[in-house]
JSON list of C-alpha atoms and ligand atoms in Angstrom, two decimals:
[
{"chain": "A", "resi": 27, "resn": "UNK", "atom": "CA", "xyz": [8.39, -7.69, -44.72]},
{"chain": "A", "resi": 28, "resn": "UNK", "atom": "CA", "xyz": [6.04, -6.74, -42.19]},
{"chain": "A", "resi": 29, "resn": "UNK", "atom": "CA", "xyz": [3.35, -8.61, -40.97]},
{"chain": "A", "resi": 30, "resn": "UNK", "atom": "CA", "xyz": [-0.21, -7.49, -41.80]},
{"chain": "A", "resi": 31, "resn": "UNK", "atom": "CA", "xyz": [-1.92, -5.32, -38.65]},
{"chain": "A", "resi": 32, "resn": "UNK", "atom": "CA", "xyz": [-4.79, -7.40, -37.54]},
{"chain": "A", "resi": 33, "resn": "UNK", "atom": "CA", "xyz": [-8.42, -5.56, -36.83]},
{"chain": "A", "resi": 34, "resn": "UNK", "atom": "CA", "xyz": [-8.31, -4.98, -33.33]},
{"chain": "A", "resi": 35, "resn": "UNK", "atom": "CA", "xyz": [-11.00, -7.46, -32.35]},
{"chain": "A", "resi": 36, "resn": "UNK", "atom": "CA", "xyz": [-8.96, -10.41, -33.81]},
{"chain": "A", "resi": 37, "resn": "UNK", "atom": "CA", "xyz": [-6.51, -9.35, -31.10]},
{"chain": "A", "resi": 38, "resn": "UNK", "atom": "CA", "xyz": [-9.31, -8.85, -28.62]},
{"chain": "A", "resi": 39, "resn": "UNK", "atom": "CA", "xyz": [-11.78, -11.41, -28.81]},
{"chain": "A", "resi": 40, "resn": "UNK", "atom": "CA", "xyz": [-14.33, -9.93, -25.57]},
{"chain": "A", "resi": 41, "resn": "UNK", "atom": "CA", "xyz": [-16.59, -11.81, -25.84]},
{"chain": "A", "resi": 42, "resn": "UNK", "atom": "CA", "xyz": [-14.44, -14.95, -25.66]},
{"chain": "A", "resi": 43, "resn": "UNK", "atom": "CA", "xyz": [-12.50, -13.93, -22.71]},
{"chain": "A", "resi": 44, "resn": "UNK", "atom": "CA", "xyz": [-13.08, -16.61, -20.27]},
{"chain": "A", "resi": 45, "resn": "UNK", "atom": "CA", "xyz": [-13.77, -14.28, -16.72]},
{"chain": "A", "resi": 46, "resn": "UNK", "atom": "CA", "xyz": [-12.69, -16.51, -14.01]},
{"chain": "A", "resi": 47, "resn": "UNK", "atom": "CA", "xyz": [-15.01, -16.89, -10.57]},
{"chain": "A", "resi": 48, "resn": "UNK", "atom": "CA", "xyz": [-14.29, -15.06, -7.98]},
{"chain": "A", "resi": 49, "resn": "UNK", "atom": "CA", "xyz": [-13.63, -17.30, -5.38]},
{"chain": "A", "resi": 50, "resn": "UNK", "atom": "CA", "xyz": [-12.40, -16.82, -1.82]},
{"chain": "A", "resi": 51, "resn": "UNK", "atom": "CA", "xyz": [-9.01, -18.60, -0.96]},
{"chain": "A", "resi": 52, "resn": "UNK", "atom": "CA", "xyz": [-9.26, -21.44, 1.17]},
{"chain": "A", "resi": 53, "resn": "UNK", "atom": "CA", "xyz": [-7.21, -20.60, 3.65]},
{"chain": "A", "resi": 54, "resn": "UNK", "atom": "CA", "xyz": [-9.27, -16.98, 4.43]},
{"chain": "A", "resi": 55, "resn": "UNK", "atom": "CA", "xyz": [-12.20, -17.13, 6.79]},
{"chain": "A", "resi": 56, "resn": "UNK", "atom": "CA", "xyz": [-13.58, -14.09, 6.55]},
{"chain": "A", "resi": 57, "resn": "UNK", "atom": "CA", "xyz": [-13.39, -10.44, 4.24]},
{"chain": "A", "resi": 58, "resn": "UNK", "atom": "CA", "xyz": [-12.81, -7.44, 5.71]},
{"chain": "A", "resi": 59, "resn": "UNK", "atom": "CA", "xyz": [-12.53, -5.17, 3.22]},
{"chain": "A", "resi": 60, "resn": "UNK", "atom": "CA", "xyz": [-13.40, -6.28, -0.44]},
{"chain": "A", "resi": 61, "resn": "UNK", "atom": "CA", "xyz": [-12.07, -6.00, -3.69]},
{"chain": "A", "resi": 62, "resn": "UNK", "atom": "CA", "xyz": [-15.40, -3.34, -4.66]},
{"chain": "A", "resi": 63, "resn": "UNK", "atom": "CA", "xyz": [-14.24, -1.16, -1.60]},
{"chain": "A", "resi": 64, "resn": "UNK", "atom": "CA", "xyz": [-10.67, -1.00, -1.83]},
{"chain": "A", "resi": 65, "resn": "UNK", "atom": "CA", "xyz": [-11.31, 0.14, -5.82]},
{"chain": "A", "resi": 66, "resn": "UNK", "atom": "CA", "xyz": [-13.57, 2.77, -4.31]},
{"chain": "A", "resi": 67, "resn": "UNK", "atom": "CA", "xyz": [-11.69, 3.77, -1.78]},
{"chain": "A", "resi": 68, "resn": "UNK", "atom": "CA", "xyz": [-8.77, 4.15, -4.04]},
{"chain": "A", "resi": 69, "resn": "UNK", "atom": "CA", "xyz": [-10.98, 6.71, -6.43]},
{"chain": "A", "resi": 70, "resn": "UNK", "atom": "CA", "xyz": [-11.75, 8.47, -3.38]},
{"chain": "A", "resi": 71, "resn": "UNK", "atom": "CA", "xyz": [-8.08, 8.62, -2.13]},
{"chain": "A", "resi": 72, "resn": "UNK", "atom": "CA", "xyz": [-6.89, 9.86, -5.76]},
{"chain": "A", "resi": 73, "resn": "UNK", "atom": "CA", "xyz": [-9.13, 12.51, -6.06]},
{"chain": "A", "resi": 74, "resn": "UNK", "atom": "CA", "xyz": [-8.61, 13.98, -3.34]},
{"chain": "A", "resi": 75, "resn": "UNK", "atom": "CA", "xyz": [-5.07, 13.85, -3.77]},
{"chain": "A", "resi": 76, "resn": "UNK", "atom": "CA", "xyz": [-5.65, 14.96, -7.62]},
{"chain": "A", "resi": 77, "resn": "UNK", "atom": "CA", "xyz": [-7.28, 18.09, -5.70]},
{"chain": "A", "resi": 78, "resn": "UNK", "atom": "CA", "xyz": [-4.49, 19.15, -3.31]},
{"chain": "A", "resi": 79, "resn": "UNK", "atom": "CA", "xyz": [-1.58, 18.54, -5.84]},
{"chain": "A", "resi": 80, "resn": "UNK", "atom": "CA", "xyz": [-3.34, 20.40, -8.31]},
{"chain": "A", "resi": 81, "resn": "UNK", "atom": "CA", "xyz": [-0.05, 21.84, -10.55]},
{"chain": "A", "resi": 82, "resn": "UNK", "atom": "CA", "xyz": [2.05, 20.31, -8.58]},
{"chain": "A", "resi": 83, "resn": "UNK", "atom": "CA", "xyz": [4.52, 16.97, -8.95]},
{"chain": "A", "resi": 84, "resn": "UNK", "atom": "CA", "xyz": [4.22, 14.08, -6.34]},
{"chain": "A", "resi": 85, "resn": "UNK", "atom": "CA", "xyz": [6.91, 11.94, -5.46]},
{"chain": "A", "resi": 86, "resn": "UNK", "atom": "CA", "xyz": [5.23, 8.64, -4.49]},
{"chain": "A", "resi": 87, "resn": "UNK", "atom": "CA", "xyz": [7.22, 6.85, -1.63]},
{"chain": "A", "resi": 88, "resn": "UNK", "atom": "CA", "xyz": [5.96, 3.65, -1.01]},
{"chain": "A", "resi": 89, "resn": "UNK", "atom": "CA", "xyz": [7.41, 0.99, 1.80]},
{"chain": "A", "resi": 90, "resn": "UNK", "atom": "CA", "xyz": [8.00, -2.25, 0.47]},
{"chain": "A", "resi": 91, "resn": "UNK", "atom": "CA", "xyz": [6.36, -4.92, 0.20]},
{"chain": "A", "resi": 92, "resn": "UNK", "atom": "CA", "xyz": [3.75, -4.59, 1.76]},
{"chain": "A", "resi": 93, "resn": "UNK", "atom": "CA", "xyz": [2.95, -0.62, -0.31]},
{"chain": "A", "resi": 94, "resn": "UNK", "atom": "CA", "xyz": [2.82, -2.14, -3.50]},
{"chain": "A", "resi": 95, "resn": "UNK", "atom": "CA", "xyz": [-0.47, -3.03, -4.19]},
{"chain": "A", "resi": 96, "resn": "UNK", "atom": "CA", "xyz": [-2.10, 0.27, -2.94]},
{"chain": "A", "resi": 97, "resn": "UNK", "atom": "CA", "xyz": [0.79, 2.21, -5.15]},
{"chain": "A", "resi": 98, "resn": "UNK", "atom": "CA", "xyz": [-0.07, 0.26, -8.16]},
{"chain": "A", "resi": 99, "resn": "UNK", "atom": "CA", "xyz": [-3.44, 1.01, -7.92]},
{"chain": "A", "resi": 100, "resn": "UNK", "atom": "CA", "xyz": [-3.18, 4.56, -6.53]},
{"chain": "A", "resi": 101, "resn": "UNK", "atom": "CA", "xyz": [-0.34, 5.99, -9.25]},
{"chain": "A", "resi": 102, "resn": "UNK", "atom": "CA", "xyz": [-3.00, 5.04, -11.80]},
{"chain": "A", "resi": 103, "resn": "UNK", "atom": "CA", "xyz": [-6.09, 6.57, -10.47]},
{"chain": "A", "resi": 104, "resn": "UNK", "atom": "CA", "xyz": [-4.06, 10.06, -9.76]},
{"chain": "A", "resi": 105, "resn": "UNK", "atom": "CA", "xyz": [-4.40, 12.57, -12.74]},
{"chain": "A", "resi": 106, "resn": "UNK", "atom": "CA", "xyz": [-1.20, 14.90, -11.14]},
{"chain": "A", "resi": 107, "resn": "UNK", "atom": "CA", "xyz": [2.24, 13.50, -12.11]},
{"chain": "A", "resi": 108, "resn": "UNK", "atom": "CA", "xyz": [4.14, 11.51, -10.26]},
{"chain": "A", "resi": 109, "resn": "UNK", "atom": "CA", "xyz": [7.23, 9.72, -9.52]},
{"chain": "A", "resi": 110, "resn": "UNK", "atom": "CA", "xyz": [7.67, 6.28, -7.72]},
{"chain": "A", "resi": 111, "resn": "UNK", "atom": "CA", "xyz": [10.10, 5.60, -5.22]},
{"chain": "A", "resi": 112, "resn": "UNK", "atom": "CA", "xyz": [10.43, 2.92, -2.90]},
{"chain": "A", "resi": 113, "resn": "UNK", "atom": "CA", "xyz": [11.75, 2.46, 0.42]},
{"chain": "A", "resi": 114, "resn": "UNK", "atom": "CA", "xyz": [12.52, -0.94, 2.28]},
{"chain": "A", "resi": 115, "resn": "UNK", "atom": "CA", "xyz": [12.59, -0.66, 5.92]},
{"chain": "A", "resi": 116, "resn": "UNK", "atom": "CA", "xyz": [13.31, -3.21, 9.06]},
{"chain": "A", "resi": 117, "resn": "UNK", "atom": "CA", "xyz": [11.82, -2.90, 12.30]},
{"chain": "A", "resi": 118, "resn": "UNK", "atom": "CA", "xyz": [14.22, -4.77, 14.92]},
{"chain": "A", "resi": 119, "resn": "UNK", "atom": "CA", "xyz": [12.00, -6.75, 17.17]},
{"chain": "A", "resi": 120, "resn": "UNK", "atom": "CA", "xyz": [9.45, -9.85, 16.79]},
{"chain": "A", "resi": 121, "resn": "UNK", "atom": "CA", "xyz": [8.05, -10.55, 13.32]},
{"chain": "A", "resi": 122, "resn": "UNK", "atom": "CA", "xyz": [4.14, -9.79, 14.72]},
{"chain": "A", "resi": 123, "resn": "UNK", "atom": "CA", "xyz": [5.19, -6.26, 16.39]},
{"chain": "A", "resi": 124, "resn": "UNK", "atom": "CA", "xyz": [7.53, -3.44, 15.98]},
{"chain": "A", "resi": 125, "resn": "UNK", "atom": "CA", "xyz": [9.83, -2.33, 18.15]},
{"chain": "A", "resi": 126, "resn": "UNK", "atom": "CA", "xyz": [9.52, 1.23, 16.74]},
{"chain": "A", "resi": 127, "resn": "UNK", "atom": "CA", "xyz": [13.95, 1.13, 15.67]},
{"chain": "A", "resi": 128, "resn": "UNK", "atom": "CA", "xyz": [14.04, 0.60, 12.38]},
{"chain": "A", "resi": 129, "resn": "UNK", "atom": "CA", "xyz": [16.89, 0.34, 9.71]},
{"chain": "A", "resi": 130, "resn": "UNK", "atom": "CA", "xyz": [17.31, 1.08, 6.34]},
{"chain": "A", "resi": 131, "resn": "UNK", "atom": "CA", "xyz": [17.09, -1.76, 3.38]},
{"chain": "A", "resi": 132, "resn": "UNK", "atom": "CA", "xyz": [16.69, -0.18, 0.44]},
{"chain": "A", "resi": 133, "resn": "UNK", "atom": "CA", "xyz": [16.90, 3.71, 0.86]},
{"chain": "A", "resi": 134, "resn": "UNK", "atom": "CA", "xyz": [15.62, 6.31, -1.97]},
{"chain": "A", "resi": 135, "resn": "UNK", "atom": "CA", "xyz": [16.88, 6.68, -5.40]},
{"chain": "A", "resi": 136, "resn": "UNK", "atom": "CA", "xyz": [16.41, 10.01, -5.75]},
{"chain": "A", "resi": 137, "resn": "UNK", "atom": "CA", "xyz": [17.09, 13.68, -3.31]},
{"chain": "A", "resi": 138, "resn": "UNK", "atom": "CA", "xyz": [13.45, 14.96, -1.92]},
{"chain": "A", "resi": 139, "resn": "UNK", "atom": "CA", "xyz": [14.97, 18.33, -1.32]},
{"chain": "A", "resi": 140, "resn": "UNK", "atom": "CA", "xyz": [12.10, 21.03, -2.20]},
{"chain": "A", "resi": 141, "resn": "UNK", "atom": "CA", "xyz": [9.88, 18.09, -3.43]},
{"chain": "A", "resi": 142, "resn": "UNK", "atom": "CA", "xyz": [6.08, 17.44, -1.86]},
{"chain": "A", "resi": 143, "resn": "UNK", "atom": "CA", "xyz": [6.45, 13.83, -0.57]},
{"chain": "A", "resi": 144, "resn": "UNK", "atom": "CA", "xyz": [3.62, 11.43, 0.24]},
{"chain": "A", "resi": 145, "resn": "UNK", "atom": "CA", "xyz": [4.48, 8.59, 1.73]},
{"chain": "A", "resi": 146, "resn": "UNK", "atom": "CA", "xyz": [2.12, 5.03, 0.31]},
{"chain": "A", "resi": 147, "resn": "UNK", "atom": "CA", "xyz": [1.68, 2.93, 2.99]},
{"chain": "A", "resi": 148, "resn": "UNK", "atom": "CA", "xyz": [-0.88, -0.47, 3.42]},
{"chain": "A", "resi": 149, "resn": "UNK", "atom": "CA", "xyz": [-1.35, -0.52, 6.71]},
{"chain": "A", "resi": 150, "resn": "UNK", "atom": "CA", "xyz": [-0.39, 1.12, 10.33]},
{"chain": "A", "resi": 151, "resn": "UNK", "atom": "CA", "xyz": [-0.61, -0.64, 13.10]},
{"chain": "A", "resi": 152, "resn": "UNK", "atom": "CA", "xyz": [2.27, 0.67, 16.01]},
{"chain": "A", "resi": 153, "resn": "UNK", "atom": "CA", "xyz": [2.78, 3.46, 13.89]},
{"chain": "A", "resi": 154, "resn": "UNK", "atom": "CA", "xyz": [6.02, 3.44, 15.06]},
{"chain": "A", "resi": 155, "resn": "UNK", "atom": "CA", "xyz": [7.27, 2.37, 11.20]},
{"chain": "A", "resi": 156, "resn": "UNK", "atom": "CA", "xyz": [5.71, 5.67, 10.29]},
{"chain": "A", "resi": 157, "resn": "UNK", "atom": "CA", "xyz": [6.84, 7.94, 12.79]},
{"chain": "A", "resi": 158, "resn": "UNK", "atom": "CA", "xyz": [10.30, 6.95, 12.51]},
{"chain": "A", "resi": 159, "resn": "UNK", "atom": "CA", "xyz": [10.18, 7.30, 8.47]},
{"chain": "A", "resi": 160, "resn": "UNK", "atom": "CA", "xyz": [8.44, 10.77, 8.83]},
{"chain": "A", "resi": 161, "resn": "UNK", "atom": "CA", "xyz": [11.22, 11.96, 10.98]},
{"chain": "A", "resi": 162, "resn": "UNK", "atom": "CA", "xyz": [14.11, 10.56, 8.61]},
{"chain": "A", "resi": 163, "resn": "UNK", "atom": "CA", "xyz": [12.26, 12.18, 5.29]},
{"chain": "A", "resi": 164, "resn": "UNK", "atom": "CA", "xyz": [11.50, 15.05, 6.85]},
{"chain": "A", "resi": 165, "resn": "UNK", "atom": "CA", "xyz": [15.34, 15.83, 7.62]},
{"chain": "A", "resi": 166, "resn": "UNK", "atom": "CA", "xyz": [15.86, 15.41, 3.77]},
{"chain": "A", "resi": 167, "resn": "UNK", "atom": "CA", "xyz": [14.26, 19.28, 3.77]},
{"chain": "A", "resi": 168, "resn": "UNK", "atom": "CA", "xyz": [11.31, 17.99, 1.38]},
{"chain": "A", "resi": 169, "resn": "UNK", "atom": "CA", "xyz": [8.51, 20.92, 0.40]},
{"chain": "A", "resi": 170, "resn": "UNK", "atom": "CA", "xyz": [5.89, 18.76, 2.28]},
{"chain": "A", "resi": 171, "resn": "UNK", "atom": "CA", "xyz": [5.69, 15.20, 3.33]},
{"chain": "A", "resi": 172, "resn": "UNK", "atom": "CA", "xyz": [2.03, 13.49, 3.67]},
{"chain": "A", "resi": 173, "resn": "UNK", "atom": "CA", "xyz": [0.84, 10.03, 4.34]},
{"chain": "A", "resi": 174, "resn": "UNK", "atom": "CA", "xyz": [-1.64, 7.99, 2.50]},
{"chain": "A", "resi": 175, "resn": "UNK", "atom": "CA", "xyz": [-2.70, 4.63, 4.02]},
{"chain": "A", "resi": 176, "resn": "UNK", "atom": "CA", "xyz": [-5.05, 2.12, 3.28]},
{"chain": "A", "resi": 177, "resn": "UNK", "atom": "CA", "xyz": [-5.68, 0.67, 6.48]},
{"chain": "A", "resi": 178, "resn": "UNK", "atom": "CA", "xyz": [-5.18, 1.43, 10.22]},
{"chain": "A", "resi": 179, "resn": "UNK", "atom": "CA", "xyz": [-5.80, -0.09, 13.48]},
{"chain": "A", "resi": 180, "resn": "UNK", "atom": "CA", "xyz": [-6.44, 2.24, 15.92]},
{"chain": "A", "resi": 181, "resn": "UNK", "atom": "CA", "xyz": [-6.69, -0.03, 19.17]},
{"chain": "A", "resi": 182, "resn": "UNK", "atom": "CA", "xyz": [-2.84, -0.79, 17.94]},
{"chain": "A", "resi": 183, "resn": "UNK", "atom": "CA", "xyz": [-1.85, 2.75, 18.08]},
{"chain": "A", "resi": 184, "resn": "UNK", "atom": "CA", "xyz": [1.24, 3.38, 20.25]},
{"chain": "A", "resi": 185, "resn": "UNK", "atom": "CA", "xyz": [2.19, 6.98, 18.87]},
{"chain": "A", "resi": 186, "resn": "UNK", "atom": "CA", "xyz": [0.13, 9.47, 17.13]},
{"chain": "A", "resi": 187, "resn": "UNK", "atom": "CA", "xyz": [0.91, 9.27, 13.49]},
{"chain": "A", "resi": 188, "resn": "UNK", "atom": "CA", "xyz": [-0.51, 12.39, 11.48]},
{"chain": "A", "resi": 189, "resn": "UNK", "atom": "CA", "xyz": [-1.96, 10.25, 8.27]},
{"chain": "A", "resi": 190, "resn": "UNK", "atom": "CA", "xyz": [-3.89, 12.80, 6.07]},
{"chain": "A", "resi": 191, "resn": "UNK", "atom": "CA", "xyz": [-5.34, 10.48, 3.60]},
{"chain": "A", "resi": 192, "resn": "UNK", "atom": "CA", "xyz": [-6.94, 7.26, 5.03]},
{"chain": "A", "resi": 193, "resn": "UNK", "atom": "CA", "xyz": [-8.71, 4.25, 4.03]},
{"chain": "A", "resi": 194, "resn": "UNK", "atom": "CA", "xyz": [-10.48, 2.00, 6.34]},
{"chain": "A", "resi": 195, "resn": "UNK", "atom": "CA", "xyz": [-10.09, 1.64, 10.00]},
{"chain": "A", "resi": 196, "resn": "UNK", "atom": "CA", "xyz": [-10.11, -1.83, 11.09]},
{"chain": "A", "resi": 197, "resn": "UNK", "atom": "CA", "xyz": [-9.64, -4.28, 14.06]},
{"chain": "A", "resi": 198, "resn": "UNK", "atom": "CA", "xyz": [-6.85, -5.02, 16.04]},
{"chain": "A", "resi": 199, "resn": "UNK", "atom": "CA", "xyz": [-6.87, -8.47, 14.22]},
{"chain": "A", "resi": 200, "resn": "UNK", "atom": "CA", "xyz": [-4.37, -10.14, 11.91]},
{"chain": "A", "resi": 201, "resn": "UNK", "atom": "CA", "xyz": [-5.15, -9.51, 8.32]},
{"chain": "A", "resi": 202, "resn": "UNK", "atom": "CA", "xyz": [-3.82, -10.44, 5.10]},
{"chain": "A", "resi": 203, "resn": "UNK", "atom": "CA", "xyz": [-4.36, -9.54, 1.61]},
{"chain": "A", "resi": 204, "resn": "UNK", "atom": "CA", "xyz": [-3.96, -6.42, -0.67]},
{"chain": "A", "resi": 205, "resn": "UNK", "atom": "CA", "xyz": [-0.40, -6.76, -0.03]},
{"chain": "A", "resi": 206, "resn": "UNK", "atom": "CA", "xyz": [-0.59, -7.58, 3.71]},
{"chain": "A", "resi": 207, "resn": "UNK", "atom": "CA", "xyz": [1.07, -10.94, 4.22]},
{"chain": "A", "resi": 208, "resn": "UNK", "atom": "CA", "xyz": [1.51, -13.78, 6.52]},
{"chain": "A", "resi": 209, "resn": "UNK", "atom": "CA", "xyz": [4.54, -15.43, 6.02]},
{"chain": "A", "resi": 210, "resn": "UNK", "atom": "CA", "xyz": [5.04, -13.37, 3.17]},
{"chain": "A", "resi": 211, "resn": "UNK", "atom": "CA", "xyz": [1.83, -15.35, 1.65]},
{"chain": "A", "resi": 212, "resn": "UNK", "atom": "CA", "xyz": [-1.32, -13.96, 0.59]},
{"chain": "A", "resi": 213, "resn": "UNK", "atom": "CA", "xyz": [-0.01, -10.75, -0.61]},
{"chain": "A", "resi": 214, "resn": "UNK", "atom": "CA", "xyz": [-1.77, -10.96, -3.94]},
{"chain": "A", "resi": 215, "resn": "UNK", "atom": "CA", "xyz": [-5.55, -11.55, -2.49]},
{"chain": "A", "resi": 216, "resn": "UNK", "atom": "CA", "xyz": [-7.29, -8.65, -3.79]},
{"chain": "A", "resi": 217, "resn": "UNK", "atom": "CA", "xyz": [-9.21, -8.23, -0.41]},
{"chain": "A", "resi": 218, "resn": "UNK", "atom": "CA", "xyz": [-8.00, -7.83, 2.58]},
{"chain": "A", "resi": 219, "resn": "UNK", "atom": "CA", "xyz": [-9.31, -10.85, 5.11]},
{"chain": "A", "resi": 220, "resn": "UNK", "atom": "CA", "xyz": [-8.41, -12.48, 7.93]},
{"chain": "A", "resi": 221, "resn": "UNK", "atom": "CA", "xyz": [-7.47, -16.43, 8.10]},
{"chain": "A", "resi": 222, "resn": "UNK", "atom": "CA", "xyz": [-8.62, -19.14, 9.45]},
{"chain": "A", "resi": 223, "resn": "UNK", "atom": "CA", "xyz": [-6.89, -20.65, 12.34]},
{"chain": "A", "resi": 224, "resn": "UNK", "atom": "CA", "xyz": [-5.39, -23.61, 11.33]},
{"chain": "A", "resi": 225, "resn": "UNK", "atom": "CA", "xyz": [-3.49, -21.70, 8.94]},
{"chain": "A", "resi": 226, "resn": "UNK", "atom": "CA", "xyz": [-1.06, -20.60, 11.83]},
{"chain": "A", "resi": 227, "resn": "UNK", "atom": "CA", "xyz": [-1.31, -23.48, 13.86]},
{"chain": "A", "resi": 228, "resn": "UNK", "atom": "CA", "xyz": [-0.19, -26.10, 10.97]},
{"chain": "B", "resi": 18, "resn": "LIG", "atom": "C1", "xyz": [4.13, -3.49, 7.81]},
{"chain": "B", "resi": 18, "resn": "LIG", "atom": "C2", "xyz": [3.47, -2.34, 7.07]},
{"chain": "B", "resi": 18, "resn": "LIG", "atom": "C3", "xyz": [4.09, -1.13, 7.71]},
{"chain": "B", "resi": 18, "resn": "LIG", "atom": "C4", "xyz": [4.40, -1.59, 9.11]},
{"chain": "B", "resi": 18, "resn": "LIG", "atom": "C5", "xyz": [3.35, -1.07, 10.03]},
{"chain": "B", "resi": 18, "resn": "LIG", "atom": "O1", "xyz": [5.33, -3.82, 7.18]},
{"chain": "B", "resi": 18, "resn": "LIG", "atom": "O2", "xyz": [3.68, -2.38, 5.70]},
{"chain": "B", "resi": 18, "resn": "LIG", "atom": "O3", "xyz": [5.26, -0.74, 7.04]},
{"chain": "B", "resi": 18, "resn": "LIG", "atom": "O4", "xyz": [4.36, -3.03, 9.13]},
{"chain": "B", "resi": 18, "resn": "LIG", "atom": "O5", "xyz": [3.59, -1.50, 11.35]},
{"chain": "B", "resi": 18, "resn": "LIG", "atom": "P1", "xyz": [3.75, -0.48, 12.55]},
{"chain": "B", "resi": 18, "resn": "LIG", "atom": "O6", "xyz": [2.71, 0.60, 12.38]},
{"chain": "B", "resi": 18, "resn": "LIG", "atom": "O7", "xyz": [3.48, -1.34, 13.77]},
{"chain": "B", "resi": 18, "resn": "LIG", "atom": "O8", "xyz": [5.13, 0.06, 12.54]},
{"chain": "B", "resi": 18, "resn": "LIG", "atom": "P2", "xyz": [6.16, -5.12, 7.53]},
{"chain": "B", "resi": 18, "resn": "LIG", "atom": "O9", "xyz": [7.26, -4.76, 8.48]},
{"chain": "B", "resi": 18, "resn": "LIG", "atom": "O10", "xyz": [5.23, -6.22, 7.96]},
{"chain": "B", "resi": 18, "resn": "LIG", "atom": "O11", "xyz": [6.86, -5.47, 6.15]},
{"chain": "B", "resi": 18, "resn": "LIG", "atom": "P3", "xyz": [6.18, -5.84, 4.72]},
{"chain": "B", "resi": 18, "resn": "LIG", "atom": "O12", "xyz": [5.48, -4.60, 4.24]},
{"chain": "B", "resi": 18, "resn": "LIG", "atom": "O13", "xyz": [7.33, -6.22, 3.87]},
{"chain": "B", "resi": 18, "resn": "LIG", "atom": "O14", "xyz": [5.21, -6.97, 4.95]}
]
């Protein structure tokens, strides 16, 4: 026997939903970017994506972890198909800065061959990440490879990384949230902030 269906309100009870506060996490002093901007930002992002895809099919290559959340959010605004793929890379070097030689975690799952590539990143800093994973795609003989990143730090630049969708440029300071992490905390803030102090120090 199966059970009754239930009106949909009895499974969605609205105006009962507690909606929790939004409250800033201790351990962030201040908000760079905020939740209201990144969703903007994102719509912005899409659409213009949406526009230069038109009729076409994306494959979605995002760098783990720190991709995810902007993937997430960016595969569901974009009206063109896609496909997700994920990459895992390691930079040889200090934990704080790349060294620009990176190796390969967790490669593709799929051939790019013919395919227009755009690459999901959350945030360049070197670009030296980047640059080396444009060069190694780009080998694979896709139809086009692009970048889309949410944030960038400029004053960090040490090689010219052609990005052709970007969020927000920021400070040379160290941020968290929105999938940036420190310690590989804080990745599910859905800002991105910077902390306070005695975070690092203990
Ligand atoms: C971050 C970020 C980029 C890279 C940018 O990843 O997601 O991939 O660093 O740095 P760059 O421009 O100086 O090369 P990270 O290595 O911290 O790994 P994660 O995403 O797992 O946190």
């Amino acid at each position: 026997m199966t059970a009754p269906l239930l009106p949909v309100e009895s499974l969605l009870p609205m105006d009962t939903v507690a909606v929790p506060p939004k409250i800033l996490h201790p351990d962030v002093e201040s908000v760079l970017v905020s939740e209201e901007q990144i969703a903007a930002k994102i719509a912005e992002l899409a659409a213009a994506v949406d526009n230069d895809y038109a009729g076409r099919e994306v494959v979605l290559v995002g760098v783990l972890k720190g991709a995810v959340m902007v993937m997430a959010d960016l595969a569901r605004a974009l009206t063109v198909p896609v496909s997700l793929e994920f990459m895992a890379v390691s930079s040889y070097g200090s934990a704080t800065s790349s060294s620009g030689v990176v190796r390969i975690l967790k490669d593709l799952d799929r051939d790019i061959t013919d395919c227009d590539v755009l690459v999901v990143e959350d945030i360049i800093d070197s670009g030296l990440t980047l640059s080396w994973l444009l060069r190694n795609l780009r080998s694979r003989h896709p139809r086009s490879v692009e970048v889309v990143a949410m944030l960038r730090k400029p004053e960090a630049a040490q090689v010219e990384v052609p990005v052709k969708y970007m969020g927000f440029d920021i400070p040379s300071v160290f941020v968290v949230g929105y999938g940036l992490d420190y310690a590989q905390r804080y990745r599910e803030l859905p800002y991105v902030g910077t902390l306070r102090p005695e975070v690092y120090t203990g």
